[in-house]
Amino acid sequence: MDTSIYQTKKTIKLGTDDIAVMEDFVATEFPFTIMLNGTEFATIVCTPENLRELAIGFLASEGMIRSIDDIKTMHVDNSRGFAHIELNKPLPAAEWDHSKRFIGSCCGKSRQFYFKSDVQTARTITHTFTVTKEQCTTMMKTLQEKSNDFKKTGGVHNAALCTRDELLLIRTDIGRHNALDKIFGSMIEHNISAAEKLIAFSGRISSEVLLKVSKIGIGMIISTSAPTNLAIELAGDLGITAIGFARGNKMNVYTHPERMMETKDLKITD
Amino acid sequence: MDTSIYQTKKTIKLGTDDIAVMEDFVATEFPFTIMLNGTEFATIVCTPENLRELAIGFLASEGMIRSIDDIKTMHVDNSRGFAHIELNKPLPAAEWDHSKRFIGSCCGKSRQFYFKSDVQTARTITHTFTVTKEQCTTMMKTLQEKSNDFKKTGGVHNAALCTRDELLLIRTDIGRHNALDKIFGSMIEHNISAAEKLIAFSGRISSEVLLKVSKIGIGMIISTSAPTNLAIELAGDLGITAIGFARGNKMNVYTHPERMMETKDLKITD
């Protein structure tokens, strides 16, 4: 299969008064299958780069591994789109129902998990740090400037692992969740600490995105897009600062404003 | 659970030079579990409206039903987020591996399916009809004007079932695929023909979106967003006209230009 991250396709471009046939860039969509202990575990549709990181991050996100030491052997076949992974432990049958719905006894009150695996792997973020609004603005501006593939194809999302002052790692994918899993995978493989780090993100903050941030162990996510109600409720419960609609020098802080200098004395809990 | 499609959340709004705390609208994210013949089949995260349509469209899309007659009984519990569905047939064990990867013998040549269920349910669209560029422009303008929930929350996608001249049905969801499944479900329930219909869409055209259009049996999709390479290849194979970046009076035609008056004599096959 073609493993370039974008391709050219012949396109008819209709303008206001003209028609032209030309080559245009489109994002590649690549099926990537993870074989775990010899069994087909999942097929992820993704952008074909950083596949090793994606596999590691996905398994950590699903609660199948906790550190790189849980992986005995790993072979990624980039051209065919397969990862063959052997863990140091057998797969307990119970872990397989990771997509089953979790029905809590206090439904509708707090911790709005709906998948069983999330109950096991999501964690509350307790580390404290403070950023300024200007640092956030600069971070999002840099993310946008470096997002060349989006400009080319209009079809990918970007996530960056940041300190207050720097973008450490940018990952791109047609899937929002994959971009985050690639960052998670890289952090696990290179043992990068989540303390005092932030995620800058181009996609919407859904509950799934928020749970991934929690699993990575990061206390702050800033996105150009909108959050959902469930993501805001989870962010509140899990100690994560959620910032949306970060565009130019404007942004909305939805939860835990104590991590931003300008908002640290404001209250938004109901 | 709260079943309104958006909610208000207290938000700190940082402007260029000012800070205000106010109520803001955010899209509701709602877990909806489909119980099929007494077993948990899937949990879909969605916008809590048109849940009955969503369940029917999802089951059709997954190849579990072909018409409304395949459903013996159906009860949707809106407030708890459950659909209890009994089919007129038992679930064959083989149909359960619908998310398993399909490895064709001619991999990389044509029909780039990667899930087994898609091989069974995708179909080639043969019906012919022609629209004008102006009809497409009007359709997309109307879709945008009617998308009030997006304007409120910035967090939902819209899909519309259209004839050349009219939007018959608009469905909204935080998930692109769900918006299409709601349309599919309504068409199945009310026996609406797919002939000479189009889909107007706010989301990216991924292979999954394209396959849904094929399963619904519709020959044309127009989106404000970008397509992926795999979606374009599938659209070419399955006889579907794929139009992307439809903004103002501009748009890109990627496949089967014969269905648009202005492009019907142009060739874009390589």
Coordinates of C-alpha atoms in Angstrom, one line a residue:
Chain A
M1 CA 0.0 0.0 0.0
D2 CA 1.0 3.6 -0.5
T3 CA 2.5 4.9 2.7
S4 CA 2.9 8.6 1.9
I5 CA 0.9 10.8 4.1
Y6 CA -0.8 12.6 1.3
Q7 CA -1.3 11.9 -2.4
T8 CA -2.3 13.7 -5.5
K9 CA -5.7 13.1 -7.2
K10 CA -6.9 14.6 -10.4
T11 CA -9.7 17.0 -9.5
I12 CA -12.2 19.2 -11.3
K13 CA -12.1 22.6 -9.6
L14 CA -15.2 24.7 -10.1
G15 CA -14.4 28.4 -9.4
T16 CA -16.8 31.3 -9.5
D17 CA -16.8 31.4 -13.3
D18 CA -14.2 28.9 -14.4
I19 CA -13.5 25.2 -14.5
A20 CA -10.1 23.6 -14.3
V21 CA -8.8 20.0 -14.1
M22 CA -5.7 19.8 -12.0
E23 CA -3.8 17.6 -9.5
D24 CA -4.8 18.3 -5.9
F25 CA -3.4 17.0 -2.6
V26 CA -5.6 14.7 -0.5
A27 CA -4.8 13.0 2.9
T28 CA -4.0 9.3 2.8
E29 CA -6.3 7.0 4.8
F30 CA -4.5 3.9 5.8
P31 CA -5.8 0.7 7.5
F32 CA -3.4 -0.4 10.3
T33 CA -4.1 -3.7 12.0
I34 CA -2.7 -4.5 15.5
M35 CA -2.1 -8.2 16.1
L36 CA -1.7 -8.9 19.8
N37 CA -0.3 -12.3 20.9
G38 CA -1.2 -13.7 17.5
T39 CA -4.8 -12.4 17.5
E40 CA -6.4 -9.6 15.6
F41 CA -6.9 -6.9 18.3
A42 CA -8.0 -3.8 16.3
T43 CA -7.8 -2.1 12.9
I44 CA -7.2 1.6 13.1
V45 CA -7.7 3.9 10.1
C46 CA -4.9 6.4 10.2
T47 CA -2.2 8.5 8.5
P48 CA 0.7 6.2 7.8
E49 CA 3.5 7.8 9.8
N50 CA 4.7 7.1 13.3
L51 CA 2.9 3.7 13.2
R52 CA 5.1 2.2 16.0
E53 CA 4.1 5.1 18.3
L54 CA 0.5 4.7 17.3
A55 CA 0.4 1.0 18.2
I56 CA 2.1 1.6 21.6
G57 CA -0.1 4.6 22.4
F58 CA -3.3 2.7 21.3
L59 CA -2.5 -0.3 23.5
A60 CA -1.7 1.9 26.5
S61 CA -4.9 3.9 25.9
E62 CA -6.9 0.6 25.8
G63 CA -5.3 -0.5 29.1
M64 CA -3.4 -3.4 27.5
I65 CA 0.0 -2.1 28.5
R66 CA 1.3 0.2 31.2
S67 CA 4.9 0.7 30.2
I68 CA 7.2 -0.3 27.3
D69 CA 8.4 -3.3 29.5
D70 CA 5.0 -5.0 29.0
I71 CA 5.9 -5.5 25.3
K72 CA 8.1 -8.6 24.7
T73 CA 8.5 -8.2 20.9
M74 CA 7.1 -5.8 18.3
H75 CA 7.4 -5.8 14.5
V76 CA 5.7 -3.1 12.4
D77 CA 5.2 -3.9 8.7
N78 CA 4.7 -0.4 7.4
S79 CA 4.0 -1.3 3.8
R80 CA 1.2 -3.9 4.6
G81 CA -0.1 -1.9 7.6
F82 CA 0.4 -4.5 10.3
A83 CA 1.9 -4.4 13.8
H84 CA 2.7 -7.8 15.4
I85 CA 3.0 -7.5 19.1
E86 CA 3.7 -10.1 21.8
L87 CA 3.1 -9.0 25.3
N88 CA 4.9 -10.4 28.4
K89 CA 1.5 -11.6 29.7
P90 CA -1.4 -13.5 28.3
L91 CA -4.5 -11.6 27.4
P92 CA -7.1 -12.2 30.1
A93 CA -10.5 -12.8 28.5
A94 CA -12.1 -10.1 30.7
E95 CA -9.9 -7.4 29.2
W96 CA -11.4 -8.0 25.8
D97 CA -14.8 -6.5 26.6
H98 CA -13.1 -3.1 26.7
S99 CA -15.8 -1.6 24.5
K100 CA -18.7 -2.7 26.8
R101 CA -20.7 -0.1 28.5
F102 CA -20.0 0.6 32.1
I103 CA -23.1 1.3 34.2
G104 CA -22.1 2.9 37.4
S105 CA -24.3 2.8 40.5
C106 CA -24.4 6.6 40.7
C107 CA -25.3 7.1 37.1
G108 CA -25.6 10.8 36.2
K109 CA -23.8 12.0 39.3
S110 CA -20.1 12.1 38.6
R111 CA -17.4 10.2 36.7
Q112 CA -19.4 9.7 33.6
F113 CA -17.5 6.8 32.2
Y114 CA -19.3 4.7 29.7
F115 CA -16.6 2.2 28.7
K116 CA -15.3 -0.4 31.1
S117 CA -11.7 0.0 30.1
D118 CA -11.8 3.7 30.9
V119 CA -12.8 3.0 34.5
Q120 CA -9.5 1.1 34.9
T121 CA -7.1 3.5 33.1
A122 CA -8.4 7.1 33.5
R123 CA -6.7 8.9 36.4
T124 CA -7.0 12.2 38.2
I125 CA -4.3 14.7 37.5
T126 CA -3.0 16.3 40.7
H127 CA 0.2 18.1 39.6
T128 CA 0.1 21.9 39.7
F129 CA 1.7 24.3 37.3
T130 CA 0.7 27.7 35.8
V131 CA 0.8 29.1 32.3
T132 CA 0.0 32.5 31.0
K133 CA -2.6 33.4 28.3
E134 CA 0.2 34.6 26.1
Q135 CA 2.1 31.3 26.3
C136 CA -1.1 29.5 25.3
T137 CA -1.6 31.9 22.3
T138 CA 1.9 31.4 21.1
M139 CA 1.6 27.6 21.5
M140 CA -1.5 27.5 19.3
K141 CA 0.0 29.9 16.7
T142 CA 3.1 27.7 16.5
L143 CA 1.0 24.5 16.1
Q144 CA -0.9 26.1 13.2
E145 CA 2.2 27.4 11.5
K146 CA 3.8 23.9 11.6
S147 CA 0.7 22.2 10.3
N148 CA 1.7 22.0 6.7
D149 CA -0.2 18.8 5.9
F150 CA -3.4 20.4 7.0
K151 CA -2.8 23.3 4.7
K152 CA -2.1 20.9 1.8
T153 CA -5.0 18.5 2.3
G154 CA -7.5 20.1 4.7
G155 CA -8.0 16.7 6.1
V156 CA -5.8 16.0 9.1
H157 CA -5.6 16.9 12.8
N158 CA -2.6 17.9 14.8
A159 CA -1.7 17.4 18.4
A160 CA 1.4 18.7 20.1
L161 CA 3.1 17.9 23.4
C162 CA 4.2 21.2 24.9
T163 CA 6.0 22.7 27.8
R164 CA 5.1 26.3 28.8
D165 CA 7.6 27.6 26.2
E166 CA 8.1 25.0 23.6
L167 CA 6.4 22.4 21.3
L168 CA 8.3 19.2 22.0
L169 CA 6.5 16.8 19.6
I170 CA 3.9 17.4 16.9
R171 CA 1.9 14.4 15.6
T172 CA -0.5 14.5 12.6
D173 CA -3.3 12.1 11.8
I174 CA -6.6 12.0 9.9
G175 CA -8.0 10.7 13.2
R176 CA -8.0 13.1 16.2
H177 CA -7.6 10.2 18.6
N178 CA -4.7 8.7 16.6
A179 CA -2.7 12.0 16.8
L180 CA -3.0 11.8 20.6
D181 CA -2.2 8.1 20.7
K182 CA 1.0 8.8 18.7
I183 CA 2.0 11.3 21.3
F184 CA 1.2 8.8 24.1
G185 CA 3.2 6.1 22.3
S186 CA 6.2 8.3 22.0
M187 CA 6.1 9.4 25.6
I188 CA 5.9 5.7 26.7
E189 CA 8.7 4.6 24.5
H190 CA 11.1 7.4 25.5
N191 CA 9.9 7.6 29.1
I192 CA 8.9 11.3 28.8
S193 CA 7.2 12.6 32.0
A194 CA 3.7 14.1 31.7
A195 CA 4.3 16.6 34.6
E196 CA 4.0 20.3 33.7
K197 CA 3.2 19.4 30.1
L198 CA 0.2 20.5 28.0
I199 CA -1.5 19.2 24.9
A200 CA -2.2 21.7 22.1
F201 CA -4.8 20.3 19.8
S202 CA -6.7 21.1 16.6
G203 CA -9.7 18.8 17.1
R204 CA -12.9 18.9 19.2
I205 CA -12.6 18.0 22.9
S206 CA -14.9 15.0 23.2
S207 CA -15.0 12.8 26.2
E208 CA -12.8 10.3 24.4
V209 CA -10.2 12.9 23.8
L210 CA -10.4 14.1 27.4
L211 CA -10.0 10.6 28.7
K212 CA -6.9 10.1 26.6
V213 CA -5.4 13.2 28.1
S214 CA -6.2 11.8 31.5
K215 CA -4.6 8.4 30.7
I216 CA -1.5 10.1 29.4
G217 CA -1.4 11.9 32.7
I218 CA -1.5 15.5 31.4
G219 CA -3.2 18.3 33.2
M220 CA -4.2 20.7 30.4
I221 CA -5.5 20.6 26.9
I222 CA -6.0 23.7 24.6
S223 CA -7.9 23.3 21.4
T224 CA -9.1 25.5 18.6
S225 CA -12.4 23.7 18.6
A226 CA -15.4 23.1 20.8
P227 CA -15.7 20.8 23.9
T228 CA -18.7 18.6 24.6
N229 CA -20.6 18.7 27.9
L230 CA -19.3 15.2 28.9
A231 CA -15.7 16.3 28.2
I232 CA -16.2 19.3 30.5
E233 CA -17.7 17.2 33.2
L234 CA -14.9 14.6 33.0
A235 CA -12.3 17.4 32.9
G236 CA -13.8 18.8 36.1
D237 CA -13.8 15.4 37.8
L238 CA -10.3 14.4 36.7
G239 CA -8.5 17.6 37.5
I240 CA -7.8 18.7 33.9
T241 CA -7.8 22.3 32.6
A242 CA -9.9 22.3 29.4
I243 CA -9.6 25.3 27.1
G244 CA -11.5 25.5 23.8
F245 CA -12.0 28.0 20.9
A246 CA -8.4 29.1 21.3
R247 CA -8.3 31.4 18.2
G248 CA -6.0 34.4 17.9
N249 CA -5.7 35.8 21.4
K250 CA -9.1 34.7 22.5
M251 CA -10.0 31.4 24.3
N252 CA -12.6 29.8 26.7
V253 CA -11.5 28.2 29.9
Y254 CA -14.1 25.5 31.0
T255 CA -12.5 23.8 33.9
H256 CA -9.7 24.2 36.5
P257 CA -8.8 27.8 35.8
E258 CA -6.2 27.7 38.6
R259 CA -3.6 26.6 36.0
M260 CA -3.8 29.8 34.1
M261 CA -2.3 33.0 35.6
E262 CA -5.1 35.3 34.3
T263 CA -7.9 33.1 35.6
K264 CA -6.5 31.4 38.7
D265 CA -8.7 33.3 41.1
L266 CA -11.9 32.8 39.2
K267 CA -14.5 30.2 40.1
I268 CA -16.5 28.3 37.5
T269 CA -17.8 25.3 39.4
D270 CA -21.5 25.4 39.7
Chain B
M1 CA -29.5 11.5 31.8
D2 CA -30.0 14.9 30.3
T3 CA -31.4 14.4 26.8
S4 CA -31.3 18.0 25.5
I5 CA -29.1 18.3 22.5
Y6 CA -27.0 21.2 24.0
Q7 CA -26.5 22.5 27.5
T8 CA -25.1 25.6 29.1
K9 CA -21.8 25.5 31.0
K10 CA -20.2 28.3 33.0
T11 CA -17.2 29.5 31.0
I12 CA -14.4 31.9 31.4
K13 CA -14.1 33.9 28.2
L14 CA -10.8 35.5 27.6
G15 CA -11.0 38.2 25.0
T16 CA -8.3 40.4 23.6
D17 CA -8.1 42.6 26.7
D18 CA -11.0 41.4 28.9
I19 CA -12.2 38.4 30.9
A20 CA -15.8 37.5 31.5
V21 CA -17.5 34.6 33.3
M22 CA -20.7 33.6 31.5
E23 CA -23.0 30.7 30.5
D24 CA -22.1 29.2 27.1
F25 CA -23.7 26.5 25.0
V26 CA -21.9 23.2 24.5
A27 CA -23.1 20.1 22.6
T28 CA -24.4 17.2 24.6
E29 CA -22.5 13.9 24.2
F30 CA -24.8 11.0 25.0
P31 CA -23.9 7.2 25.3
F32 CA -26.5 5.1 23.5
T33 CA -26.4 1.4 23.9
I34 CA -28.0 -1.0 21.3
M35 CA -29.1 -4.3 22.8
L36 CA -29.7 -6.8 20.1
N37 CA -31.6 -10.0 20.8
G38 CA -30.7 -9.5 24.5
T39 CA -27.0 -9.0 24.0
E40 CA -25.0 -5.7 24.1
F41 CA -24.2 -5.0 20.4
A42 CA -22.7 -1.5 20.5
T43 CA -22.5 1.7 22.4
I44 CA -22.6 4.8 20.2
V45 CA -21.7 8.2 21.5
C46 CA -24.2 10.6 20.0
T47 CA -26.4 13.7 20.1
P48 CA -29.6 12.5 21.9
E49 CA -32.3 13.1 19.3
N50 CA -33.7 10.8 16.6
L51 CA -32.3 7.8 18.6
R52 CA -34.8 5.4 17.0
E53 CA -33.6 6.3 13.5
L54 CA -30.0 6.1 14.7
A55 CA -30.4 2.6 16.0
I56 CA -32.2 1.4 12.7
G57 CA -29.6 3.2 10.5
F58 CA -26.7 1.8 12.5
L59 CA -28.0 -1.8 12.3
A60 CA -28.5 -1.4 8.5
S61 CA -25.1 0.1 8.1
E62 CA -23.5 -2.8 10.0
G63 CA -25.4 -5.3 7.8
M64 CA -27.6 -6.6 10.6
I65 CA -30.9 -5.7 9.0
R66 CA -31.9 -5.0 5.4
S67 CA -35.4 -3.6 5.9
I68 CA -37.7 -2.6 8.7
D69 CA -39.3 -6.0 8.5
D70 CA -36.2 -7.6 9.9
I71 CA -37.0 -5.9 13.2
K72 CA -39.6 -7.9 15.3
T73 CA -39.8 -5.5 18.3
M74 CA -38.0 -2.3 19.2
H75 CA -38.1 -0.2 22.4
V76 CA -36.0 2.9 22.8
D77 CA -35.4 4.2 26.4
N78 CA -34.4 7.8 25.6
S79 CA -33.7 8.8 29.2
R80 CA -31.4 6.0 30.0
G81 CA -29.9 5.7 26.5
F82 CA -30.8 2.2 25.5
A83 CA -32.5 0.6 22.5
H84 CA -33.8 -3.0 23.0
I85 CA -34.2 -4.6 19.6
E86 CA -35.4 -8.2 18.8
L87 CA -34.7 -9.3 15.2
N88 CA -36.8 -11.8 13.3
K89 CA -33.6 -14.0 13.0
P90 CA -30.9 -15.2 15.3
L91 CA -27.5 -13.5 15.1
P92 CA -25.2 -15.8 13.3
A93 CA -21.8 -15.9 15.0
A94 CA -20.0 -15.1 11.8
E95 CA -21.8 -11.7 11.6
W96 CA -20.3 -10.6 14.8
D97 CA -16.8 -10.2 13.5
H98 CA -18.0 -7.1 11.5
S99 CA -15.0 -5.1 12.6
K100 CA -12.4 -7.7 11.5
R101 CA -10.1 -6.7 8.7
F102 CA -10.8 -7.9 5.2
I103 CA -7.8 -9.0 3.3
G104 CA -8.7 -9.2 -0.4
S105 CA -6.7 -11.3 -2.8
C106 CA -6.1 -8.3 -5.1
C107 CA -5.0 -6.0 -2.3
G108 CA -4.1 -2.5 -3.5
K109 CA -5.9 -2.9 -6.8
S110 CA -9.5 -2.0 -6.4
R111 CA -12.4 -2.1 -3.9
Q112 CA -10.3 -1.1 -0.9
F113 CA -12.5 -2.5 1.8
Y114 CA -11.0 -3.1 5.1
F115 CA -13.8 -4.4 7.2
K116 CA -15.6 -7.6 6.5
S117 CA -19.1 -6.2 6.9
D118 CA -18.5 -3.6 4.3
V119 CA -17.8 -6.3 1.7
Q120 CA -21.3 -7.6 2.2
T121 CA -23.2 -4.4 2.4
A122 CA -21.5 -1.8 0.1
R123 CA -23.1 -1.6 -3.3
T124 CA -22.4 0.1 -6.6
I125 CA -24.7 3.0 -7.5
T126 CA -25.9 2.8 -11.1
H127 CA -28.8 5.3 -11.2
T128 CA -28.2 8.3 -13.3
F129 CA -29.4 11.9 -12.7
T130 CA -27.9 15.3 -13.3
V131 CA -27.7 18.4 -11.1
T132 CA -26.3 21.9 -11.8
K133 CA -23.6 23.6 -9.9
E134 CA -26.1 26.2 -8.8
Q135 CA -28.4 23.6 -7.3
C136 CA -25.4 22.3 -5.3
T137 CA -24.5 25.8 -4.1
T138 CA -28.1 26.5 -3.0
M139 CA -28.2 23.1 -1.2
M140 CA -25.1 23.8 0.8
K141 CA -26.2 27.3 1.6
T142 CA -29.5 26.0 2.9
L143 CA -27.8 23.3 5.0
Q144 CA -25.6 26.0 6.6
E145 CA -28.5 28.4 7.3
K146 CA -30.5 25.6 9.0
S147 CA -27.6 24.5 11.2
N148 CA -28.5 26.4 14.2
D149 CA -27.1 23.9 16.7
F150 CA -23.6 24.2 15.1
K151 CA -23.8 28.0 15.4
K152 CA -24.7 27.6 19.1
T153 CA -22.1 25.0 20.1
G154 CA -19.6 24.7 17.3
G155 CA -19.6 21.0 18.0
V156 CA -22.0 19.1 15.7
H157 CA -22.1 17.9 12.2
N158 CA -25.1 18.1 9.8
A159 CA -26.2 15.8 7.0
A160 CA -29.2 16.4 4.7
L161 CA -31.0 14.1 2.3
C162 CA -31.8 16.2 -0.7
T163 CA -33.5 16.2 -4.1
R164 CA -32.1 18.5 -6.8
D165 CA -34.4 21.3 -5.4
E166 CA -35.0 20.6 -1.8
L167 CA -33.6 19.5 1.6
L168 CA -36.0 16.7 2.6
L169 CA -34.4 15.8 5.9
I170 CA -31.7 17.3 8.1
R171 CA -30.0 15.4 10.9
T172 CA -27.5 16.6 13.4
D173 CA -25.0 14.8 15.5
I174 CA -21.7 15.2 17.3
G175 CA -20.6 12.2 15.2
R176 CA -20.4 12.6 11.4
H177 CA -21.3 8.9 11.0
N178 CA -24.3 9.2 13.3
A179 CA -25.8 12.0 11.3
L180 CA -25.7 9.8 8.2
D181 CA -27.0 6.8 10.2
K182 CA -30.0 8.9 11.3
I183 CA -30.8 9.7 7.7
F184 CA -30.4 6.0 6.7
G185 CA -32.7 5.0 9.6
S186 CA -35.4 7.4 8.6
M187 CA -35.2 6.2 4.9
I188 CA -35.6 2.6 6.0
E189 CA -38.4 3.3 8.4
H190 CA -40.4 5.4 6.0
N191 CA -39.4 3.5 2.9
I192 CA -37.9 6.5 1.1
S193 CA -36.2 5.7 -2.2
A194 CA -32.5 6.6 -2.7
A195 CA -32.9 7.2 -6.4
E196 CA -32.1 10.7 -7.6
K197 CA -31.2 11.8 -4.1
L198 CA -28.1 13.5 -2.8
I199 CA -26.4 13.9 0.6
A200 CA -25.3 17.4 1.6
F201 CA -22.8 17.1 4.5
S202 CA -20.7 19.2 6.8
G203 CA -18.0 16.6 7.6
R204 CA -14.9 15.2 6.0
I205 CA -15.5 12.5 3.4
S206 CA -13.6 9.5 4.8
S207 CA -13.9 6.0 3.5
E208 CA -16.4 5.2 6.2
V209 CA -18.6 8.1 5.2
L210 CA -18.4 7.1 1.6
L211 CA -19.3 3.5 2.4
K212 CA -22.3 4.6 4.3
V213 CA -23.5 6.6 1.3
S214 CA -23.0 3.5 -0.8
K215 CA -25.0 1.4 1.7
I216 CA -27.8 3.9 1.7
G217 CA -27.8 3.6 -2.1
I218 CA -27.2 7.3 -2.9
G219 CA -25.1 8.4 -5.9
M220 CA -23.8 11.8 -4.8
I221 CA -22.3 13.4 -1.7
I222 CA -21.4 17.1 -1.4
S223 CA -19.3 18.3 1.5
T224 CA -17.8 21.5 2.8
S225 CA -14.8 19.5 3.9
A226 CA -12.0 17.5 2.4
P227 CA -12.1 13.9 1.1
T228 CA -9.4 11.2 1.8
N229 CA -7.6 9.3 -0.9
L230 CA -9.4 6.0 0.0
A231 CA -12.8 7.7 -0.1
I232 CA -12.0 9.0 -3.6
E233 CA -10.9 5.5 -4.7
L234 CA -14.1 3.9 -3.3
A235 CA -16.3 6.6 -4.8
G236 CA -14.7 5.9 -8.2
D237 CA -15.2 2.1 -7.8
L238 CA -18.8 2.3 -6.4
G239 CA -20.2 4.8 -8.9
I240 CA -20.6 7.7 -6.5
T241 CA -20.0 11.4 -7.3
A242 CA -17.9 12.9 -4.6
I243 CA -17.7 16.6 -4.2
G244 CA -15.6 18.4 -1.6
F245 CA -14.7 21.9 -0.4
A246 CA -18.1 23.1 -1.5
R247 CA -17.8 26.7 -0.1
G248 CA -19.7 29.7 -1.5
N249 CA -19.9 29.0 -5.3
K250 CA -16.7 27.0 -5.5
M251 CA -16.3 23.2 -5.2
N252 CA -14.1 20.3 -6.2
V253 CA -15.5 17.3 -8.1
Y254 CA -13.3 14.2 -7.5
T255 CA -15.3 11.3 -9.1
H256 CA -18.1 10.6 -11.6
P257 CA -18.5 14.2 -12.9
E258 CA -21.2 12.9 -15.3
R259 CA -23.8 13.7 -12.7
M260 CA -23.1 17.5 -12.8
M261 CA -24.2 19.5 -15.8
E262 CA -21.1 21.7 -15.9
T263 CA -18.6 18.8 -15.7
K264 CA -20.4 15.9 -17.4
D265 CA -18.1 15.9 -20.4
L266 CA -14.8 16.1 -18.4
K267 CA -12.7 13.1 -17.6
I268 CA -10.9 12.6 -14.3
T269 CA -10.1 8.9 -14.3
D270 CA -6.3 8.3 -14.5

